[in-house]
Tab-separated table of C-alpha atoms in Angstrom:
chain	number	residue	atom	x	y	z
A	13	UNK	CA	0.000	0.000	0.000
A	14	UNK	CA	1.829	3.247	-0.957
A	15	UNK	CA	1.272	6.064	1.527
A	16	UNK	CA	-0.089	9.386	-0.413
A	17	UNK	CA	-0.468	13.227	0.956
A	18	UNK	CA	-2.634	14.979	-1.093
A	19	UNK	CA	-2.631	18.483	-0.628
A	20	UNK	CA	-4.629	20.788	-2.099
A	21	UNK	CA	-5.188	24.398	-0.598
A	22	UNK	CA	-7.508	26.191	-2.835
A	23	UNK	CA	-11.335	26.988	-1.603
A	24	UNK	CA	-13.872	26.960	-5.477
A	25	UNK	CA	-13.830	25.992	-8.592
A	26	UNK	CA	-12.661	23.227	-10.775
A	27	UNK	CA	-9.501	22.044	-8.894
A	28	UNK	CA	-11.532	21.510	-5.757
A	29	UNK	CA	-13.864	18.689	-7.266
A	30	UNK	CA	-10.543	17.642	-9.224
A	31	UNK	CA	-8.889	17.329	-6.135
A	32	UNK	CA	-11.577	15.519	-4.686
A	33	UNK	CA	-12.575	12.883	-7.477
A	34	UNK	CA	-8.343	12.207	-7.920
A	35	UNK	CA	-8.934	11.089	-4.125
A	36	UNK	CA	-11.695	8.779	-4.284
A	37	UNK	CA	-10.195	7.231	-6.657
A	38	UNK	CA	-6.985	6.223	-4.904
A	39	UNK	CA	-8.971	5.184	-1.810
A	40	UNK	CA	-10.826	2.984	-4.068
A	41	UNK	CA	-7.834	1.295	-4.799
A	42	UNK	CA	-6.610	0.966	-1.333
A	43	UNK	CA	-4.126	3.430	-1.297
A	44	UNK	CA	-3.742	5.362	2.204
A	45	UNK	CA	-4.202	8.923	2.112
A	46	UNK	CA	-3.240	11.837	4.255
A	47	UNK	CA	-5.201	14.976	2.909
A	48	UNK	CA	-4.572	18.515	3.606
A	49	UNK	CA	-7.195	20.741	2.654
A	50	UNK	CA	-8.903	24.605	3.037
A	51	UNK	CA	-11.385	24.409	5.923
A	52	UNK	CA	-13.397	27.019	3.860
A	53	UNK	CA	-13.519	24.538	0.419
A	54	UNK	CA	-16.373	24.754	-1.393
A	55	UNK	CA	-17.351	20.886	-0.856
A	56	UNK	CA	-15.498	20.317	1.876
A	57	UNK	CA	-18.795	18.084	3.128
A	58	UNK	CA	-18.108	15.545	0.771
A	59	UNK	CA	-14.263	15.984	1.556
A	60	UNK	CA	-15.318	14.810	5.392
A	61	UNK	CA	-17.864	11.865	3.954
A	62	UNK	CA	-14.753	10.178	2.812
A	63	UNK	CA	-13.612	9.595	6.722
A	64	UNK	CA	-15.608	5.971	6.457
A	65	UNK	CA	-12.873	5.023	4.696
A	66	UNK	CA	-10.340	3.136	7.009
A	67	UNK	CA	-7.145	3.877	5.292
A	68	UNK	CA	-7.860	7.854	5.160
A	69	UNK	CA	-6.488	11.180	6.957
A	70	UNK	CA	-8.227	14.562	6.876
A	71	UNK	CA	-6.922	17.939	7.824
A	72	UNK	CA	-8.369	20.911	7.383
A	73	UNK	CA	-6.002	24.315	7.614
A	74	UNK	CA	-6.920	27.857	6.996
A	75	UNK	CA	-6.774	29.826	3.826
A	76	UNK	CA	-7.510	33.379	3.018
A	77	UNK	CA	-10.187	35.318	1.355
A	78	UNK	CA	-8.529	38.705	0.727
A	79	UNK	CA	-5.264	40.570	0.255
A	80	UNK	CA	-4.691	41.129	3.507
A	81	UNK	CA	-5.808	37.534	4.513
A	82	UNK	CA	-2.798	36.175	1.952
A	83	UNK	CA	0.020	38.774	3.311
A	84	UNK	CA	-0.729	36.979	7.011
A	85	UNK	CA	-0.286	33.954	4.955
A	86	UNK	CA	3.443	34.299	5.080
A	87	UNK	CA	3.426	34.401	8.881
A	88	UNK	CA	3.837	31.257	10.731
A	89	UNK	CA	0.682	29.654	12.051
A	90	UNK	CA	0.775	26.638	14.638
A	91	UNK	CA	-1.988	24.510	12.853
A	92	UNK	CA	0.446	24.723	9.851
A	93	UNK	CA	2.999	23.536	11.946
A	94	UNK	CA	0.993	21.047	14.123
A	95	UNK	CA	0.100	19.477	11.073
A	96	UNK	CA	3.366	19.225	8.966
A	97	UNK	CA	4.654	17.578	12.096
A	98	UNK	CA	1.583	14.989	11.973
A	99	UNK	CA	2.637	14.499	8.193
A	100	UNK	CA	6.293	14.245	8.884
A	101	UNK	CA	5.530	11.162	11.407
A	102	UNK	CA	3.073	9.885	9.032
A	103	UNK	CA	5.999	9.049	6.372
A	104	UNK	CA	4.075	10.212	3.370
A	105	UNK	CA	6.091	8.073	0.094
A	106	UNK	CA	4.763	11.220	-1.832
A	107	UNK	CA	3.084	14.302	-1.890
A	108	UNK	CA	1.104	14.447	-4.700
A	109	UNK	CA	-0.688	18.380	-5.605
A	110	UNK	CA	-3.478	17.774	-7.945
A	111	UNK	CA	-3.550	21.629	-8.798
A	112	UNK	CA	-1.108	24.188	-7.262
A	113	UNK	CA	-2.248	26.300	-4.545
A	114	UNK	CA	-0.438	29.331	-3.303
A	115	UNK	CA	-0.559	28.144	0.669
A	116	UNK	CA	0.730	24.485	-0.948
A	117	UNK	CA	4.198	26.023	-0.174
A	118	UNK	CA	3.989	26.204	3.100
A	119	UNK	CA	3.731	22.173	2.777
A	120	UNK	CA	6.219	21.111	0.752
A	121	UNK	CA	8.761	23.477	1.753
A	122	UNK	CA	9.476	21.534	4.847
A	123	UNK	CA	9.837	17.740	2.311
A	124	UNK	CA	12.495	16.432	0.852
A	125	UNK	CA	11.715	17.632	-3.347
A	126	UNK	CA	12.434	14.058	-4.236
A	127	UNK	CA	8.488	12.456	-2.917
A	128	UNK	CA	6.911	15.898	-4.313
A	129	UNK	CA	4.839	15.754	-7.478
A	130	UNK	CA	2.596	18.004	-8.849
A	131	UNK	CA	-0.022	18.477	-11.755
A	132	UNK	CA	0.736	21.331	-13.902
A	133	UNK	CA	-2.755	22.430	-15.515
A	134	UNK	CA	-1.293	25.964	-16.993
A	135	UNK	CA	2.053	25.683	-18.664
A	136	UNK	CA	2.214	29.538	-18.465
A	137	UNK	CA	-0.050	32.026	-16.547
A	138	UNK	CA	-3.176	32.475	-18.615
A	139	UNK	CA	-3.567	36.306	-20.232
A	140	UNK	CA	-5.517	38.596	-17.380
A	141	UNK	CA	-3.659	36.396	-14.571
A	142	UNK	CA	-0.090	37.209	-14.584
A	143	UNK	CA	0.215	38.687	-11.081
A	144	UNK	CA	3.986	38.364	-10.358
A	145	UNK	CA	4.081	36.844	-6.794
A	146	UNK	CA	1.476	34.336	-7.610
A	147	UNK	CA	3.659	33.496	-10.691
A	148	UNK	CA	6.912	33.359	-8.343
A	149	UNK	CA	5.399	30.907	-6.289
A	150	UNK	CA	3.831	29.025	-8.762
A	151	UNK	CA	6.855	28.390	-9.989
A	152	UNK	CA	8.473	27.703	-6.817
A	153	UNK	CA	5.894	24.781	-5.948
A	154	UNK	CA	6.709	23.405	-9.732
A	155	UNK	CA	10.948	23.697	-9.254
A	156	UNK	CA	10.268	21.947	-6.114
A	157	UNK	CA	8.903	18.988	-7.846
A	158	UNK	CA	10.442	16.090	-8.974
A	159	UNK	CA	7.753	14.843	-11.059
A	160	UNK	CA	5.453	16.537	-12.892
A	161	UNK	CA	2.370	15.841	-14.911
A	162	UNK	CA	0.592	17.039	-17.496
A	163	UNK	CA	-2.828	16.957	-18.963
A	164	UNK	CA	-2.350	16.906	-22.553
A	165	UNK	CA	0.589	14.970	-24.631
A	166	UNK	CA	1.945	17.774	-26.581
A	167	UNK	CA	3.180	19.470	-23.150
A	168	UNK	CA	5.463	16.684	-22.055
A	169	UNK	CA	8.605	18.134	-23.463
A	170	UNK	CA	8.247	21.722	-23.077
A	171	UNK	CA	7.468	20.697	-19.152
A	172	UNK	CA	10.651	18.641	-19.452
A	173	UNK	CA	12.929	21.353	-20.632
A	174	UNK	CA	11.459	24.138	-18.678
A	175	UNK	CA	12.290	22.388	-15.196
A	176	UNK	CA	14.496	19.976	-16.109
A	177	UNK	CA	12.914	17.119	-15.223
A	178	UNK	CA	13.760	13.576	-17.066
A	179	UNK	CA	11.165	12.868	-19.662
A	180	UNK	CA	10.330	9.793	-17.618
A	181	UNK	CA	9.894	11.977	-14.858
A	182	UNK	CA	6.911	13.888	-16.577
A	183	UNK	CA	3.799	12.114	-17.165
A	184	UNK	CA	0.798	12.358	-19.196
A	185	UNK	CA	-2.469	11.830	-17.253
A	186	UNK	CA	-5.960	13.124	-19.239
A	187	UNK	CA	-8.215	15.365	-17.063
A	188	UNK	CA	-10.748	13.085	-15.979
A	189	UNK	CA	-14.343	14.162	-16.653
A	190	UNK	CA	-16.502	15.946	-14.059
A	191	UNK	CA	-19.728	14.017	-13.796
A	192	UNK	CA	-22.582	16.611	-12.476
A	193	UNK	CA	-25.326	14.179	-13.679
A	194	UNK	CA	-27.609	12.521	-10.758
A	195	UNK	CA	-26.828	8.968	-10.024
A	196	UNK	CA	-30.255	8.437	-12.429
A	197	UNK	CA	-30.063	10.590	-14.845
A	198	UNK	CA	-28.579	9.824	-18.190
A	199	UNK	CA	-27.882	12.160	-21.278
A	200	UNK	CA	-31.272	12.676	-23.655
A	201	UNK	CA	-30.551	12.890	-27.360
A	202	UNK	CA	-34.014	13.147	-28.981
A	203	UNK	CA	-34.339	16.877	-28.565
A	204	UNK	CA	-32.460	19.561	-30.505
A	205	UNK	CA	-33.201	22.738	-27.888
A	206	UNK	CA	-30.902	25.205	-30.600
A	207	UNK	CA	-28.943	26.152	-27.263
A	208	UNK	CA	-25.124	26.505	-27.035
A	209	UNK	CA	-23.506	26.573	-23.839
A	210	UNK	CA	-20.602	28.790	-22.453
A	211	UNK	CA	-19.928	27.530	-18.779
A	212	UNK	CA	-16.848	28.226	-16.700
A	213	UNK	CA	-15.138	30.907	-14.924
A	214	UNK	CA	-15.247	34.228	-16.786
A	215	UNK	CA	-12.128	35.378	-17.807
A	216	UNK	CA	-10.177	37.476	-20.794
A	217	UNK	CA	-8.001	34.113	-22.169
A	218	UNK	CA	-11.770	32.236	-22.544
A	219	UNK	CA	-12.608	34.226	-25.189
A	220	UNK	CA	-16.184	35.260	-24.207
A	221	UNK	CA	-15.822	38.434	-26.538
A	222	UNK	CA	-15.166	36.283	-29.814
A	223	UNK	CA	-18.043	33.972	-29.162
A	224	UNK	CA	-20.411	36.679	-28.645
A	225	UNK	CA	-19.449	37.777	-31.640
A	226	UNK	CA	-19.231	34.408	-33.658
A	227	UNK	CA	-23.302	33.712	-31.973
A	228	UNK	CA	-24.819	37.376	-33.709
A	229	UNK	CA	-23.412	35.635	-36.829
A	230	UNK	CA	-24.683	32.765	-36.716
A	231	UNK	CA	-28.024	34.307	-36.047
A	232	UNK	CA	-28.283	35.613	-39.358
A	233	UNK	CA	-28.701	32.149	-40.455
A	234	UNK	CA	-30.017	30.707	-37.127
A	235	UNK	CA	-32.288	33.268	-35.792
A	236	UNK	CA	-33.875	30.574	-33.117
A	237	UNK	CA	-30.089	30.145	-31.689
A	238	UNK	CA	-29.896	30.676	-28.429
A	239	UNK	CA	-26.870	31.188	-26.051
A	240	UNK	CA	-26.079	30.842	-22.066
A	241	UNK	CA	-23.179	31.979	-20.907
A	242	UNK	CA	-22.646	30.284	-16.829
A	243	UNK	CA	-20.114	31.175	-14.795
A	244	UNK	CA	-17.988	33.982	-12.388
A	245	UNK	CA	-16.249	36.389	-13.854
A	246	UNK	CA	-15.897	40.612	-15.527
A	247	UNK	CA	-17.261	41.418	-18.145
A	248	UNK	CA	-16.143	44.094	-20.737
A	249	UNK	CA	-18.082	46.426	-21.680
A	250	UNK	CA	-17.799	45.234	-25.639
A	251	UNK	CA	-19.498	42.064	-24.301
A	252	UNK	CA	-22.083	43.831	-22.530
A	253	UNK	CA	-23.204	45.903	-24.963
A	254	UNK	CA	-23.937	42.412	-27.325
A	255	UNK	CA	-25.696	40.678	-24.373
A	256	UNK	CA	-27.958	43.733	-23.839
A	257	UNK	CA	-28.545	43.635	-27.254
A	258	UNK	CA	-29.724	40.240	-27.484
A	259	UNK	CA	-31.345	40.315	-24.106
A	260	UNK	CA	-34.541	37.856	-25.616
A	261	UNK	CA	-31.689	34.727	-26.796
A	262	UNK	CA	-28.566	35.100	-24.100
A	263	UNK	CA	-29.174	34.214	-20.869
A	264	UNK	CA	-26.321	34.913	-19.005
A	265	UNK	CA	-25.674	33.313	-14.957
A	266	UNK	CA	-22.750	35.412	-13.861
A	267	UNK	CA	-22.110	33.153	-10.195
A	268	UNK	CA	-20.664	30.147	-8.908
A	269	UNK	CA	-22.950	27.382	-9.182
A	270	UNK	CA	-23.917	24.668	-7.240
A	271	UNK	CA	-23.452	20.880	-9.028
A	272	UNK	CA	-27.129	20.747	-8.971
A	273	UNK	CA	-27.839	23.356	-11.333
A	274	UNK	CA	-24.933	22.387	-13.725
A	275	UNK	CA	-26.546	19.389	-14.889
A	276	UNK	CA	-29.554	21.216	-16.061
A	277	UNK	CA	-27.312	23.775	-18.087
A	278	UNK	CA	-25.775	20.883	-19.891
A	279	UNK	CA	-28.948	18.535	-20.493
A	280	UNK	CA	-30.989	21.602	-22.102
A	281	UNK	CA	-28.266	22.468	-24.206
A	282	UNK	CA	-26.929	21.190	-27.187
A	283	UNK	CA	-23.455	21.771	-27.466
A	284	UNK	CA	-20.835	23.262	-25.538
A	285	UNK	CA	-18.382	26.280	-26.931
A	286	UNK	CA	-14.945	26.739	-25.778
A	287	UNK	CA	-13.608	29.764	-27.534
A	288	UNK	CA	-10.226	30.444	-25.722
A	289	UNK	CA	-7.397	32.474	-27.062
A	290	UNK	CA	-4.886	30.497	-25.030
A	291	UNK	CA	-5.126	27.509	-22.984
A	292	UNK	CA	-2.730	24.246	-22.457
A	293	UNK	CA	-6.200	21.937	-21.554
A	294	UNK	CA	-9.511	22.397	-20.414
A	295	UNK	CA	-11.075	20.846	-17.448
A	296	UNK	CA	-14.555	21.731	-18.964
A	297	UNK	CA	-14.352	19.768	-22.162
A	298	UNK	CA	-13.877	16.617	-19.689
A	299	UNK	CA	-17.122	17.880	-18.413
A	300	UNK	CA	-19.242	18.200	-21.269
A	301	UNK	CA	-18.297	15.207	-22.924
A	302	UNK	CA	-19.347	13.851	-19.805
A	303	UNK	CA	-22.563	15.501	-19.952
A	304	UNK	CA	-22.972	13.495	-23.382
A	305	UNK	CA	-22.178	16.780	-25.120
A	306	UNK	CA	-20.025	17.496	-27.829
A	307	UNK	CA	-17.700	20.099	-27.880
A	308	UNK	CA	-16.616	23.234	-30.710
A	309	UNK	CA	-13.415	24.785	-29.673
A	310	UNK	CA	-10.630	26.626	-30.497
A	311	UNK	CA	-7.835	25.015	-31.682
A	312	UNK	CA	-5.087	26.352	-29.004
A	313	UNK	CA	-2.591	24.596	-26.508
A	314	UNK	CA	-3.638	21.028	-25.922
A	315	UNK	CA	-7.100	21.520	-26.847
A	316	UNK	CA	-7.306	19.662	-30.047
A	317	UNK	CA	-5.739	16.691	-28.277
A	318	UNK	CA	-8.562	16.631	-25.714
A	319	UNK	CA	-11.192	17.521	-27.866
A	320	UNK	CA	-11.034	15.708	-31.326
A	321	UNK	CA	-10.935	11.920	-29.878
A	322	UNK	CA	-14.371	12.629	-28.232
A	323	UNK	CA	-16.029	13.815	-31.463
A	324	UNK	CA	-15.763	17.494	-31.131
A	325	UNK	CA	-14.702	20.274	-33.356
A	326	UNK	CA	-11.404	22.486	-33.392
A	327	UNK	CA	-11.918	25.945	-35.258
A	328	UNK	CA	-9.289	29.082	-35.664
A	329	UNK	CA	-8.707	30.263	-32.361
A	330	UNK	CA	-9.367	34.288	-31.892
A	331	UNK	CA	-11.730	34.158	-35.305
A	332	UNK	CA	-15.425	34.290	-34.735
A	333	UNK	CA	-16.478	33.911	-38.581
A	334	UNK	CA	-14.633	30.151	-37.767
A	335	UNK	CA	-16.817	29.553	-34.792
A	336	UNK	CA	-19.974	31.158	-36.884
A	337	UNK	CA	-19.855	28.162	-39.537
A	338	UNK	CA	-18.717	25.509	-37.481
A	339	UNK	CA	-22.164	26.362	-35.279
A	340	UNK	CA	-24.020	26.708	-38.699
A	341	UNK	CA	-22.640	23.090	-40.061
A	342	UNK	CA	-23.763	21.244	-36.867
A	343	UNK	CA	-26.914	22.847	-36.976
A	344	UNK	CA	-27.396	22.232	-40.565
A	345	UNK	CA	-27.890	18.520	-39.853
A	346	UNK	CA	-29.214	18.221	-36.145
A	347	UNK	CA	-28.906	14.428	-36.318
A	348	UNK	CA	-25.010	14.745	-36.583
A	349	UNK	CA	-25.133	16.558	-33.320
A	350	UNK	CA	-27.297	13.884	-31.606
A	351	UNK	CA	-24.603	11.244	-33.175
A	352	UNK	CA	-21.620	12.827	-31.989
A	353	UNK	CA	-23.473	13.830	-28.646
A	354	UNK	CA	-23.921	10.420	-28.329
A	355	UNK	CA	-20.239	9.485	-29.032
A	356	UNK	CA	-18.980	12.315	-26.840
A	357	UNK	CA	-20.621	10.351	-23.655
A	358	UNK	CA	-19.124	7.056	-24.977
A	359	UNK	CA	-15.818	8.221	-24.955
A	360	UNK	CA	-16.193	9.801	-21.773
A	361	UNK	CA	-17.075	6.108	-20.247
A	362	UNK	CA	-14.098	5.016	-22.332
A	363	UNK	CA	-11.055	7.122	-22.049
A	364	UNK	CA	-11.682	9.938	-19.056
A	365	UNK	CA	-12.430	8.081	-15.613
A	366	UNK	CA	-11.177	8.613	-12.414
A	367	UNK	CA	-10.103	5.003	-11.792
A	368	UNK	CA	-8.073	5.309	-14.968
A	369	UNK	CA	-6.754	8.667	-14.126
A	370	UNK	CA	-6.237	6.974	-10.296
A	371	UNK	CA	-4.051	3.703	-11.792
A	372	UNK	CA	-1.997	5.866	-14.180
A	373	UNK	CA	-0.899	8.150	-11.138
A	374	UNK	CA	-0.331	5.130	-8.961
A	375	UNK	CA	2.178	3.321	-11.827
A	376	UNK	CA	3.609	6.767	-12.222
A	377	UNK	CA	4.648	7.144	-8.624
């Protein structure tokens, strides 16, 4: 039985249920765990439903919220301390970071580099995020590393070189899908509901501004289209002023959402739009094909390497006349977007689970 510390200090979002999911899988497989985790996480609940589990370790440290929460960050805190002790007699073989953290540091710094590995989900910061002390210790976390892994193939080497790591010590795991269907629900393919979906955090490198203007194209030859944009984030005003615009077919949800709703945004949609201007992978294409939808996305980063094997469609990234008739085509023949809906869930059953994503990491280590 290999002995794993997980840690994983962030509070929302994405790397929180990847985090979690990663873990269930490994206790599945008998591996024992020693977790570190934000006592404000977003699902920390179903963090502390995994305690039935015999050969599992929860701890729960604080975090921050605001600036002046993260500059007390830096200052030593005994429940820190208390609990890199408890993980120093527990005689972790690694420590394995699902998705770096900035408070992750204050972990690893006191282990040995050589049982450290970490997933690296952004090569570089993404365009809108480059704050220089986040990047510092970003970096930091990833130099401290011994192995790294990736998400997509066509990163392996340019993670290589940039830390110089062995080849053999970097390691291609595909993001797992997030599953938000109930336990007895299952994808419906007999409706076409001429709904595309935008879901995920709002931010400048997703793009927002050339799919808003890619869907007012497509209107002209789809005027029933409809569009929902879900998920946190700014908005410019250039986007703005085409949402008000077409206040009667966007519906746009600008707040985290519960897993609840998310399967509803999915199941009364009929495809999912990722128009990013820069990405190395995308933890919502997992998602959607999960959801049993296919996927039209820019052809950036890694993207094309998640995307095509599922069924989905890779377009110019940063061109919305592209996007425009790739929506048009799929529409054009609604049946083809039933079929590859339909082949997007099979793959996900196929190629992104947890257990696989679990076994790879386990071999790996």
């Amino acid at each position: 039985m290999k002995r794993i510390a997980i840690v994983y200090l962030g509070r929302k979002g994405g790397g929180a249920t990847y985090s979690l999911e990663i873990t269930k899988a490994l206790l599945k497989k008998n591996i024992e765990i020693f977790t570190i985790i934000s006592e404000d996480i977003e699902n920390r609940q179903q963090w502390e439903n995994l305690t039935e589990y015999k050969n599992y370790t929860l701890r729960c440290l604080p975090t921050y919220s605001s600036k002046i929460g993260f500059l007390k960050s830096f200052f030593p805190n005994k429940k820190y301390k208390k609990c890199i002790q408890e993980l120093k007699g527990w005689s972790p073989e690694a420590i394995y970071i699902p998705m770096i953290t900035l408070n992750a540091r204050k972990i690893i710094s006191h282990f040995d580099s050589k049982i450290i590995v970490t997933t690296i989900h952004d090569i570089v910061p993404h365009p809108g995020e480059r704050n220089i002390l986040q990047y510092l210790i970003f970096e930091y976390i990833k130099k401290r590393s011994s192995k790294l892994i990736v998400l997509t193939e066509s990163f392996k080497n340019i993670v290589s070189q940039r830390y110089g790591v062995s080849i053999e010590n970097v390691c291609h795991i595909p993001h797992a899908g997030f599953c938000f269907n109930p336990p007895d629900a299952k994808p419906k393919y007999n409706e076409i509901f001429y709904s595309i979906l935008f879901f995920g955090r709002i931010t400048p490198y997703k793009g927002l501004s050339v799919l808003l203007t890619a869907f007012e194209l497509a209107k002209q030859t789809l005027p029933m289209l409809k569009l929902t944009i879900a998920g946190n984030g700014e908005i410019s005003e250039y986007e703005q002023n085409i949402i008000d615009r077409n206040r009667d077919c966007i519906n746009i949800i600008n707040q985290w959402l519960p897993e609840t709703e998310i399967y509803n945004l999915f199941s009364k949609s009929d495809l999912v739009v990722l128009p990013y201007i820069e990405a190395s992978q995308s933890g919502v294409a997992a998602a959607a094909f999960g959801a049993g939808r296919t996927i039209v996305a820019s052809d950036i980063g890694g993207l094309k390497e998640q995307v095509e094997p599922g069924g989905g469609i890779t377009v110019k990234p940063g061109s919305p006349e592209d996007l425009s008739s790739a929506i048009i085509n799929l529409y054009s023949n609604p049946n083809l977007i039933k079929d590859k809906n339909k082949q997007a869930l099979k793959y996900f059953e196929q190629a992104l689970t947890w257990e696989a994503s679990a076994q790879k990491l386990i071999e790996f280590l």
